[in-house]
Coordinates of C-alpha atoms (C1' of nucleotides) in Angstrom, one line a residue:
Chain A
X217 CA -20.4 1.3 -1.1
X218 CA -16.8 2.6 -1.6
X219 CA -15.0 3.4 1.6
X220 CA -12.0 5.9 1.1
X221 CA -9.2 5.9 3.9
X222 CA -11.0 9.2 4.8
X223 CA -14.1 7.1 5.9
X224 CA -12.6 4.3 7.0
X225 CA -10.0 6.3 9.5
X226 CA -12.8 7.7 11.6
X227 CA -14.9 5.2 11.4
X228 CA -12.0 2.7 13.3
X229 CA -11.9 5.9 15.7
X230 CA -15.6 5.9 16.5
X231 CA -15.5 2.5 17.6
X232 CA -12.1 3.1 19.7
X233 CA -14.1 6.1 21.4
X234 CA -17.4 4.4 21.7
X235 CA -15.8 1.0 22.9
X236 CA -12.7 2.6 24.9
X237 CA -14.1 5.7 26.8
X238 CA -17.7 6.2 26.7
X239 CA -20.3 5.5 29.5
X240 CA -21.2 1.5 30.3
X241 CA -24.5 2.3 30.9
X242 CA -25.2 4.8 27.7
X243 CA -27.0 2.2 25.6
X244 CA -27.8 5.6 22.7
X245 CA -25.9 8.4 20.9
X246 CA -26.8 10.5 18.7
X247 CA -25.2 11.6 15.4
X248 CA -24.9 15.4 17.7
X249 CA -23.4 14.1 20.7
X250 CA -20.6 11.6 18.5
X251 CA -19.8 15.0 16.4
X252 CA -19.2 16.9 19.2
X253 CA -17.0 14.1 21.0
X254 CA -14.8 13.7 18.0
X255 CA -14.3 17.7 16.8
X256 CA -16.6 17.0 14.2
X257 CA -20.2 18.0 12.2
X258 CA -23.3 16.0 12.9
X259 CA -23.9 15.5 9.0
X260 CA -20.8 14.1 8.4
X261 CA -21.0 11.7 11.3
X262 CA -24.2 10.8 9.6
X263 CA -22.7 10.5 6.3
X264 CA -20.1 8.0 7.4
X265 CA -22.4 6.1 9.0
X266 CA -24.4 6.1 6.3
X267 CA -21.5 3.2 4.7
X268 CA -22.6 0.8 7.4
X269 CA -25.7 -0.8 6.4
X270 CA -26.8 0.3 9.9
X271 CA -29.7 2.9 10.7
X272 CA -30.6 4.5 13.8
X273 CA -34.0 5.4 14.5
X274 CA -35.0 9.4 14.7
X275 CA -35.4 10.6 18.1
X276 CA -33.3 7.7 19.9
X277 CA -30.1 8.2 17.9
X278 CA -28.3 4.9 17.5
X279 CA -28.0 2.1 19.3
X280 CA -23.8 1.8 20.5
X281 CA -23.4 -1.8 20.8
X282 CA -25.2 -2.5 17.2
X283 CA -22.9 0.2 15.9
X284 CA -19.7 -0.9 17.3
X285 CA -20.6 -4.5 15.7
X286 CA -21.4 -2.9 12.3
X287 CA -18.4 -1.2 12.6
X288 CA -16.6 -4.2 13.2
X289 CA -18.3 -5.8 9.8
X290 CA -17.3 -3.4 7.9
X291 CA -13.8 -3.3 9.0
X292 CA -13.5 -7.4 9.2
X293 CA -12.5 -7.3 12.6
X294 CA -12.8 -11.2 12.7
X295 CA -10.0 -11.8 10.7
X296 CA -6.8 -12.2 12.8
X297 CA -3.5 -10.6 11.2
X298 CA 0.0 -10.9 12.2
X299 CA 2.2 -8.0 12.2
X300 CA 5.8 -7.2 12.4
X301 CA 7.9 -4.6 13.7
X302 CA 10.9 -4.2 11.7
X303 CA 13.3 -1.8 13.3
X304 CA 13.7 -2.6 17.1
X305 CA 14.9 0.9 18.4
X306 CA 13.2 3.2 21.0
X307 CA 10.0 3.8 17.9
X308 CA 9.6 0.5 17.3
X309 CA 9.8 -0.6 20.7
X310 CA 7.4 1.8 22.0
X311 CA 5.3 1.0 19.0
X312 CA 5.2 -2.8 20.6
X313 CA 4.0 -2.2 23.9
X314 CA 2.0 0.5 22.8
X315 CA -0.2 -1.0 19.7
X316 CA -0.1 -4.5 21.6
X317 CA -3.5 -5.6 22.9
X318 CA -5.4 -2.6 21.6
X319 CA -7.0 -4.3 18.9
X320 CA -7.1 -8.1 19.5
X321 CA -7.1 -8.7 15.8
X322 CA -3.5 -6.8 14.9
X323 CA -1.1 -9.2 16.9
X324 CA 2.4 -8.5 16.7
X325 CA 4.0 -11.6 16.6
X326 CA 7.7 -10.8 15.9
X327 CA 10.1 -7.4 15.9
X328 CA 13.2 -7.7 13.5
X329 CA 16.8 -5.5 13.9
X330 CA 20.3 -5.5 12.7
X331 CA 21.7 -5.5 15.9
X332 CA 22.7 -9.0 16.8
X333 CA 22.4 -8.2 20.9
X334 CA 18.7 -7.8 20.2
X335 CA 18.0 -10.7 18.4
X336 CA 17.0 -13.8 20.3
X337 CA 15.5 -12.4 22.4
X338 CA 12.0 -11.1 23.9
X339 CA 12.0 -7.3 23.8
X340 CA 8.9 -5.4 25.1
X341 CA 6.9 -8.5 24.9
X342 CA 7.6 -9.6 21.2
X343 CA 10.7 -12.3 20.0
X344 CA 13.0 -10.2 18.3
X345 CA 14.9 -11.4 15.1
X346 CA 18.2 -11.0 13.2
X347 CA 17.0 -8.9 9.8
X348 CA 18.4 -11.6 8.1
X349 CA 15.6 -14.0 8.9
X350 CA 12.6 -11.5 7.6
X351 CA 12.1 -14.1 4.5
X352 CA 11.8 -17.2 7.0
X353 CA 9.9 -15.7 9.8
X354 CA 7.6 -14.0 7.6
X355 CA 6.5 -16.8 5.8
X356 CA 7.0 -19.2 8.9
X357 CA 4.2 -17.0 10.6
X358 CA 2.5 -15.5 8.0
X359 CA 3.5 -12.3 8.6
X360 CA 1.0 -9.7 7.0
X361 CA 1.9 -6.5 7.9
X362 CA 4.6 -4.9 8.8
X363 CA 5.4 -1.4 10.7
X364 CA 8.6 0.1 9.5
X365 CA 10.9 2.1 11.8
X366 CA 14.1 1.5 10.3
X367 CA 16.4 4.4 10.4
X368 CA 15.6 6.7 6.2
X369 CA 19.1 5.4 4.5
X370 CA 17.7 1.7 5.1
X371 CA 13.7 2.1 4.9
X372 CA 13.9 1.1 1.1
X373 CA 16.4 -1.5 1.0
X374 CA 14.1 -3.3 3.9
X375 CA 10.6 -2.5 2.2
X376 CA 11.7 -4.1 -0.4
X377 CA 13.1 -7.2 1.5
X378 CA 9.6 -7.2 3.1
X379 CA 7.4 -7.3 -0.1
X380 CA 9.7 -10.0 -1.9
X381 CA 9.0 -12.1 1.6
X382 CA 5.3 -11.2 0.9
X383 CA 4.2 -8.6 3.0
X384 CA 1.3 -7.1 1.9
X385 CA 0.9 -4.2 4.2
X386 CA 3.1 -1.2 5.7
X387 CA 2.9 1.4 7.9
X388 CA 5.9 3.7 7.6
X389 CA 7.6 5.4 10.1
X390 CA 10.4 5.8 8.6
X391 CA 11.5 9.8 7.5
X392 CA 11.6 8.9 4.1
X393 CA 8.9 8.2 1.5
X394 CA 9.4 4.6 0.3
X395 CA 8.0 2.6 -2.9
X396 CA 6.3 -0.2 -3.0
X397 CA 5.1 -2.5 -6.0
X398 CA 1.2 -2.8 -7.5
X399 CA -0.8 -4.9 -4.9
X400 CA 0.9 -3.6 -1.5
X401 CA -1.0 -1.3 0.6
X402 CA 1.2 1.7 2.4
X403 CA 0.7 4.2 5.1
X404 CA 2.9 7.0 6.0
X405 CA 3.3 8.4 9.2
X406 CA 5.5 11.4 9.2
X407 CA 6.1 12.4 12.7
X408 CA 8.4 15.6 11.7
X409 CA 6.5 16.9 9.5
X410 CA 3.4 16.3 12.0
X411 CA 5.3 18.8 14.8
X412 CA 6.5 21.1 12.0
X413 CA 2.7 21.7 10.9
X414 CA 1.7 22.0 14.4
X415 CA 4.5 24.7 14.7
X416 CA 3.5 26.4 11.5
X417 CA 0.0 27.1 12.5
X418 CA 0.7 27.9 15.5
X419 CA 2.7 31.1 14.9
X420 CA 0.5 31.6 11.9
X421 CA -2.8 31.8 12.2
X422 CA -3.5 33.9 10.0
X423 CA -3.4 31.1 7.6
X424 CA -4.6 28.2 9.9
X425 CA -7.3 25.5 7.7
X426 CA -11.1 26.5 9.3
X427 CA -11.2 25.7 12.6
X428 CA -12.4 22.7 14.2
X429 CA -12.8 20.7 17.7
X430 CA -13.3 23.6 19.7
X431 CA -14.3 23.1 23.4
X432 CA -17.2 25.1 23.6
X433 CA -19.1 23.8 20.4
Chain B
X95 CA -1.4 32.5 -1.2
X96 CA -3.0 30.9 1.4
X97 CA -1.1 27.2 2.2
X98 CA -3.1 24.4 3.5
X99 CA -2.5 21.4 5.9
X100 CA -1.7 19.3 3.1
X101 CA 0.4 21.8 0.8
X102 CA 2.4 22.4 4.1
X103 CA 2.9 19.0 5.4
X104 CA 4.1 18.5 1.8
X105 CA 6.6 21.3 1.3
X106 CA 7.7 20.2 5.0
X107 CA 8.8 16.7 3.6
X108 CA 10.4 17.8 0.0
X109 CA 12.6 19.9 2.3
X110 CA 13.3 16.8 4.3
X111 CA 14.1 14.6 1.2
X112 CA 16.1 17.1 -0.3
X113 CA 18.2 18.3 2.9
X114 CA 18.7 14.6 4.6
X115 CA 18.5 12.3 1.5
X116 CA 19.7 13.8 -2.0
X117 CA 23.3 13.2 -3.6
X118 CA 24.9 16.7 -2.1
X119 CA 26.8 16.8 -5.4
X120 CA 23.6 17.5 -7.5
X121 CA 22.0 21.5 -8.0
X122 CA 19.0 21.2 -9.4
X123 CA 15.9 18.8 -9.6
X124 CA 13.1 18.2 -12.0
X125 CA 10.0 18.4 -10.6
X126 CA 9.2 14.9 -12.5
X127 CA 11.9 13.9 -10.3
X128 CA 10.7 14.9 -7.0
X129 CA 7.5 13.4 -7.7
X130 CA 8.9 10.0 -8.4
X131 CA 11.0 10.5 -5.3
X132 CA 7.8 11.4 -3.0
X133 CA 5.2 9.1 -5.5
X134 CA 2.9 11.8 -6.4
X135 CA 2.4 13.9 -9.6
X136 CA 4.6 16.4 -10.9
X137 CA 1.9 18.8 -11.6
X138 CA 1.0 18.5 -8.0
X139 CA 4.4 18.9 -7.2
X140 CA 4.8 22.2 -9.3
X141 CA 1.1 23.6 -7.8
X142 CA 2.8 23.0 -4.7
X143 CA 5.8 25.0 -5.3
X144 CA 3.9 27.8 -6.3
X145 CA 3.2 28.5 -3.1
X146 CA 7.1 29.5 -2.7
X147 CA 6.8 32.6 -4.2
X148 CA 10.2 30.9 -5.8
X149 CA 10.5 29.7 -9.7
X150 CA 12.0 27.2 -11.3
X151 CA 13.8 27.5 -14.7
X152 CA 12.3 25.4 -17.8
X153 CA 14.5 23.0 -18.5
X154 CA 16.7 23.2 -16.0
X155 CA 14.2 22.5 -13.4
X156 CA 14.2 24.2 -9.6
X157 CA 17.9 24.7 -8.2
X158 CA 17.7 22.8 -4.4
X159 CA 19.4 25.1 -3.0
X160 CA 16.9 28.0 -3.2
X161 CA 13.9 25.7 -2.9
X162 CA 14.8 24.7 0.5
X163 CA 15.8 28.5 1.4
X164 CA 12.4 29.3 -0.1
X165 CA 10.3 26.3 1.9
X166 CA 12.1 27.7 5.1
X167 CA 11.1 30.7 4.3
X168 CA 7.6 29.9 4.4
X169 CA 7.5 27.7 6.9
X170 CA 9.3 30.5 9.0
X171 CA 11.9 28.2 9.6
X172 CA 14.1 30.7 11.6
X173 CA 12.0 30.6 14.3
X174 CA 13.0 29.0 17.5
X175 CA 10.2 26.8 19.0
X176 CA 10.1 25.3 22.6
X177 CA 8.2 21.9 22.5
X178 CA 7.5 19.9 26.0
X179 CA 6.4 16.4 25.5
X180 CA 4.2 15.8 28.2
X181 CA 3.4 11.8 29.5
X182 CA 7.1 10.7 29.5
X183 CA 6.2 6.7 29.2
X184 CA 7.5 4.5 25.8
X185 CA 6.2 6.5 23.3
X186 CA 7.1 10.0 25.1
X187 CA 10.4 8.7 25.5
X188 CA 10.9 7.5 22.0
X189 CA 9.6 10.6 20.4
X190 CA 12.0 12.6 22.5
X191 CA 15.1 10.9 20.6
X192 CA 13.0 11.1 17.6
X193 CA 12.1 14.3 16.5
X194 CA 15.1 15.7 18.3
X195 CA 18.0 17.2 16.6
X196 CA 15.4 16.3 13.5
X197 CA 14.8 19.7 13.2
X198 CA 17.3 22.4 14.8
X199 CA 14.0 24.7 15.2
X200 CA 11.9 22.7 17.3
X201 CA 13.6 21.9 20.6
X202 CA 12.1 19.8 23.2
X203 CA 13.2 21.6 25.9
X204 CA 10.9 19.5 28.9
X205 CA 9.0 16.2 29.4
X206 CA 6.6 15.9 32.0
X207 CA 5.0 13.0 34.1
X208 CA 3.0 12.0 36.7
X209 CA 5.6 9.5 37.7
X210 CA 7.7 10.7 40.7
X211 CA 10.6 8.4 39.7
X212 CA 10.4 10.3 36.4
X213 CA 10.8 13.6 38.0
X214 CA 13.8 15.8 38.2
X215 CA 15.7 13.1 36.0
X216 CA 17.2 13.7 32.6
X217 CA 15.4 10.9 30.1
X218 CA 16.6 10.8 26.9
X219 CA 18.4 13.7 26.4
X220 CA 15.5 15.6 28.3
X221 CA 14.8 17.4 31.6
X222 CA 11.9 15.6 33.3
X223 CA 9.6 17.5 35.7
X224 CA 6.6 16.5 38.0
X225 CA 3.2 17.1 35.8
X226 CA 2.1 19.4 38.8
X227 CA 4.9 21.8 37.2
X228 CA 3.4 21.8 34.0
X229 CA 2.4 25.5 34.8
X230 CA 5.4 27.2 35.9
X231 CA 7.8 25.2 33.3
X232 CA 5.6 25.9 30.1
X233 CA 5.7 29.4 31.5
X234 CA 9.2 30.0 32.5
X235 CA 10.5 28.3 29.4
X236 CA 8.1 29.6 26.8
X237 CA 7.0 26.2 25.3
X238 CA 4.5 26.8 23.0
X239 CA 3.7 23.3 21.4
X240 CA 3.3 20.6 23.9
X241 CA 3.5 16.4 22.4
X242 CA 0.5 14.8 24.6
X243 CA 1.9 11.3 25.2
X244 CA -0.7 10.6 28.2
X245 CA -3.0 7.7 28.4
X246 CA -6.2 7.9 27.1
X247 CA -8.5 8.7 30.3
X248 CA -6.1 11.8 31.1
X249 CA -5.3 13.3 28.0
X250 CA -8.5 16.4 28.0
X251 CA -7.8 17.0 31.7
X252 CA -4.0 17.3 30.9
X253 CA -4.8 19.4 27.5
X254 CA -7.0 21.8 29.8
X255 CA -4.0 22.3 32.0
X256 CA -1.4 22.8 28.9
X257 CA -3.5 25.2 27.4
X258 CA -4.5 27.2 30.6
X259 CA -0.6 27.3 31.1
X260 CA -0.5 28.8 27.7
X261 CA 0.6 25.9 25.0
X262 CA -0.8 27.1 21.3
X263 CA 0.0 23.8 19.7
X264 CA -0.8 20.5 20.5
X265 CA 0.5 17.2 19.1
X266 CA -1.8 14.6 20.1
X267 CA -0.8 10.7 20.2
X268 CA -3.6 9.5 23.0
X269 CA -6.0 7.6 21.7
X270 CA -8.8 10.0 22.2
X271 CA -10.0 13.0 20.2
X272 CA -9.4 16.5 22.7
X273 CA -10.8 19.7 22.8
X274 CA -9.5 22.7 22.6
X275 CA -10.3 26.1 22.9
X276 CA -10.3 28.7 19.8
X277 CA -6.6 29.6 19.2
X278 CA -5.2 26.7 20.1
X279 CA -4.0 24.4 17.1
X280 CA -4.2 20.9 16.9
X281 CA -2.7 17.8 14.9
X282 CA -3.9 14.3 16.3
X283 CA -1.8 10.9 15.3
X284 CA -4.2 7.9 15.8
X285 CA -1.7 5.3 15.8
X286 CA -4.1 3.0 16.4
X287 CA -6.3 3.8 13.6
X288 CA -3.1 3.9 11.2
X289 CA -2.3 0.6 11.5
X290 CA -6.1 -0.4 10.8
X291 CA -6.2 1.2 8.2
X292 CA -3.8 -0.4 6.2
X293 CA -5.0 -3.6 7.8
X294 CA -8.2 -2.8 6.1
X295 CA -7.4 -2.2 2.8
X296 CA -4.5 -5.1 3.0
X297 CA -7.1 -7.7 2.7
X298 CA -10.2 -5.6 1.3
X299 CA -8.0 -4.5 -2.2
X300 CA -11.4 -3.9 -3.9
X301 CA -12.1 -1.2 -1.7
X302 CA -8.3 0.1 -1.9
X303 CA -8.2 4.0 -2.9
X304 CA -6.5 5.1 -5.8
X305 CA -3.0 3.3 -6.1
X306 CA 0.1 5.5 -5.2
X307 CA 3.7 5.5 -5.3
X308 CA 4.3 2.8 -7.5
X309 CA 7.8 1.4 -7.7
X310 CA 7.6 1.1 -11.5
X311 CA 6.3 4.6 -11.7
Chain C
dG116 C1' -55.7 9.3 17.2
dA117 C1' -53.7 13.6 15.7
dA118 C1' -50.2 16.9 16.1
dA119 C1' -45.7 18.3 17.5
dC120 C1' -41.1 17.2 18.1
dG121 C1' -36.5 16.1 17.2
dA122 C1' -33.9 13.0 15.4
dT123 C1' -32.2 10.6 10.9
dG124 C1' -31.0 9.9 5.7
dT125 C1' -29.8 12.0 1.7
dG126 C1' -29.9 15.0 -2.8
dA127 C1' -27.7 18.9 -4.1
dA128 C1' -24.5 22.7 -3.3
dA129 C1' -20.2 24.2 -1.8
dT130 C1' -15.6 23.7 -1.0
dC131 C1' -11.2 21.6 -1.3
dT132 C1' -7.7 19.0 -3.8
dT133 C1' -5.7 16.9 -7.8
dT134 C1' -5.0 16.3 -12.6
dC135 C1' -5.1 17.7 -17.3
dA136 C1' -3.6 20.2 -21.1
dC137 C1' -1.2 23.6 -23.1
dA138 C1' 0.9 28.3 -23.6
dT139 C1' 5.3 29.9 -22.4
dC140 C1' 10.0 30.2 -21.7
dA141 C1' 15.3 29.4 -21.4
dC142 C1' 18.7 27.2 -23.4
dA143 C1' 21.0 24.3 -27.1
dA144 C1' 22.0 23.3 -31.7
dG145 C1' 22.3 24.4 -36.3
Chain D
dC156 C1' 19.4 34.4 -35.6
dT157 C1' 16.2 30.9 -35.9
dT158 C1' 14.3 26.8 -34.6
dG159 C1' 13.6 22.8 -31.7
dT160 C1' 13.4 20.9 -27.2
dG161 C1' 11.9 19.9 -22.8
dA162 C1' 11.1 21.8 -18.9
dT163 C1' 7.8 25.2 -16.1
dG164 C1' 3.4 27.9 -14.6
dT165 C1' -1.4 27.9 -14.6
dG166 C1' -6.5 28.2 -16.1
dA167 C1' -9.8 25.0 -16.3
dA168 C1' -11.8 20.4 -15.7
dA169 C1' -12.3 16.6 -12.8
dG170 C1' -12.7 14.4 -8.6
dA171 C1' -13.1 13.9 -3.6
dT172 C1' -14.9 15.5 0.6
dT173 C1' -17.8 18.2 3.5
dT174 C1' -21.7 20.9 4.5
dC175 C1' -26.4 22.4 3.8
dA176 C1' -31.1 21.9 3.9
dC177 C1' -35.0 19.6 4.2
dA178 C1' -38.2 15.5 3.6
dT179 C1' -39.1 11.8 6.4
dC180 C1' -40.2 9.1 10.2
dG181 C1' -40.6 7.1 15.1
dT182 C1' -41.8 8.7 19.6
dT183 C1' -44.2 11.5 22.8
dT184 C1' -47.8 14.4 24.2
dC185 C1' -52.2 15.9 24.4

DNA sequence: GAAACGATGTGAAATCTTTCACATCACAAG
DNA sequence: CTTGTGATGTGAAAGATTTCACATCGTTTC
């Protein structure tokens, strides 16, 4: 079974939802109720579940905690990988305390900056590095994936610092899109553009994608 | 021409490369260019452009000058937007220095918390009210588009409030998919599921999607 | 035990998005 | 003026994602 990032995005928020902030004593769900909690269909709940390898039984829906652990199969939640913030300002910091313990298997184990008054030190619960020790303390402590919130007239000089030191992964924060070699996974996070099509559609309905998530569904 | 999420979120960040981060001294761009810049195709760079209402010239390519008029233009750009970011902890905070001044049309102009310290303080640049204000603030100031910053087990009881004060957009970083009523629009950032994501495909490169923005492209 | 129910699993259709391929066009060169 | 060049604009194909529709099956009820 292939699994886009489509797929695999949701399904890492089903198991947030169904772990996080759903009922202790709901042992059940069915494909309706999880579609209704998440703003989407029933059929394509079903669908993605479909990728597990897991079945729930007509009439009783499935059962949460076998889901949750298929989920976690799927997703090789086992595996323990380091991550870095790189960029130590008021994103990246907030990014630290706020990604930190909410999946026990994406530690990140150090933050890196220019500035040389926040190196050395323990910000937000992380040690903080000079940039200029990315290649050691990458390899040191096998360093993974990184999270980039460098300000946009650096983000490509310090990707590419962070794929020669072997980072493999990157979620980019940064305002610019960034490049990256064959064999290095990337994420972009555009938070601008994120408010500017929230504003867009807001004034403009008229043009606004098919509706979806709507309270009384 | 009707412009979707994608298209717009798009057009949103060629304006962004070509306002913030192009050589002012050059006129005109190739849309082979702008792909290799953003690390998609050119063709889906020229559909995209179509949308403009605004041509380019063979061989001469688009001048940047009139794309970006054009991409305001659409996006309605001239419009003023009052945006509240409401949960005024790390990430509220950090978003606040963010996106402001990012974009001189969208001006957080209130954060709320629950936080009495919080309250009647400036943080970040940003008048801080009491959450029980949300009502009259949104009102008296007009803020259509509220950033939801709140923790997880709050964020549909604070959504119901922002929207019953009269908020038409919602940018929503909790960890928790909301509803919303019909006519309200809504973008959701699961942070969360970002960074699994490209922790999944970082060691699962079988499964990888279709490789993208290549450096040697 | 048989029938009804109400959920799942899934092939096929519909829809949305991207890419291909090439006609067309503006300019440059001869 | 004519031709060649190297871009654009776009119909149509390909591909990806979502929805529809219904066969199927475990449970409950009678």
């Amino acid at each position: 079974m292939n699994i886009s990032t489509k797929v695999m995005g949701r399904l890492a928020r089903y198991r947030a939802l169904l772990t996080d902030y759903f009922p202790k004593e709901k042992t059940h769900i069915f494909s309706h109720d999880l579609a209704a909690m998440m703003g989407l269909s029933a059929s394509q709940i079903r669908r993605d579940l479909m990728c597990l390898g897991y079945f729930g039984v007509p009439r009783y829906g499935y059962e949460i905690s076998e889901l949750v652990k298929h989920i976690n199969n799927v997703l090789d939640a086992s595996k323990l990988h380091h991550v870095a913030v790189v960029g130590a300002g008021n994103l990246g910091r907030a990014l630290m305390t706020f990604l930190e313990s909410r999946r026990a298997t994406l530690k990140i184990v150090a933050a890196f900056d220019d500035d040389p008054d926040k190196a050395n030190r323990v910000l937000n619960g992380v040690p903080c590095f000079h940039m200029d020790l990315v290649e050691e303390v990458v390899k040191r402590d096998d360093i993974r994936i990184a999270i980039l919130c460098v300000p946009g007239a650096v983000a490509q000089r310090v990707t590419d610092l962070l794929v020669k030191s072997g980072v493999k992964g990157i979620l980019n924060f940064a305002p610019v899109p960034i490049r990256i070699p064959v064999g290095v996974v990337l994420e972009e996070i555009d938070l601008t553009s994120a408010l500017e099509r929230v504003a867009f559609f807001t004034n403009n309905r008229a043009n606004a994608p098919k509706e979806k998530r709507h309270a009384d569904r």
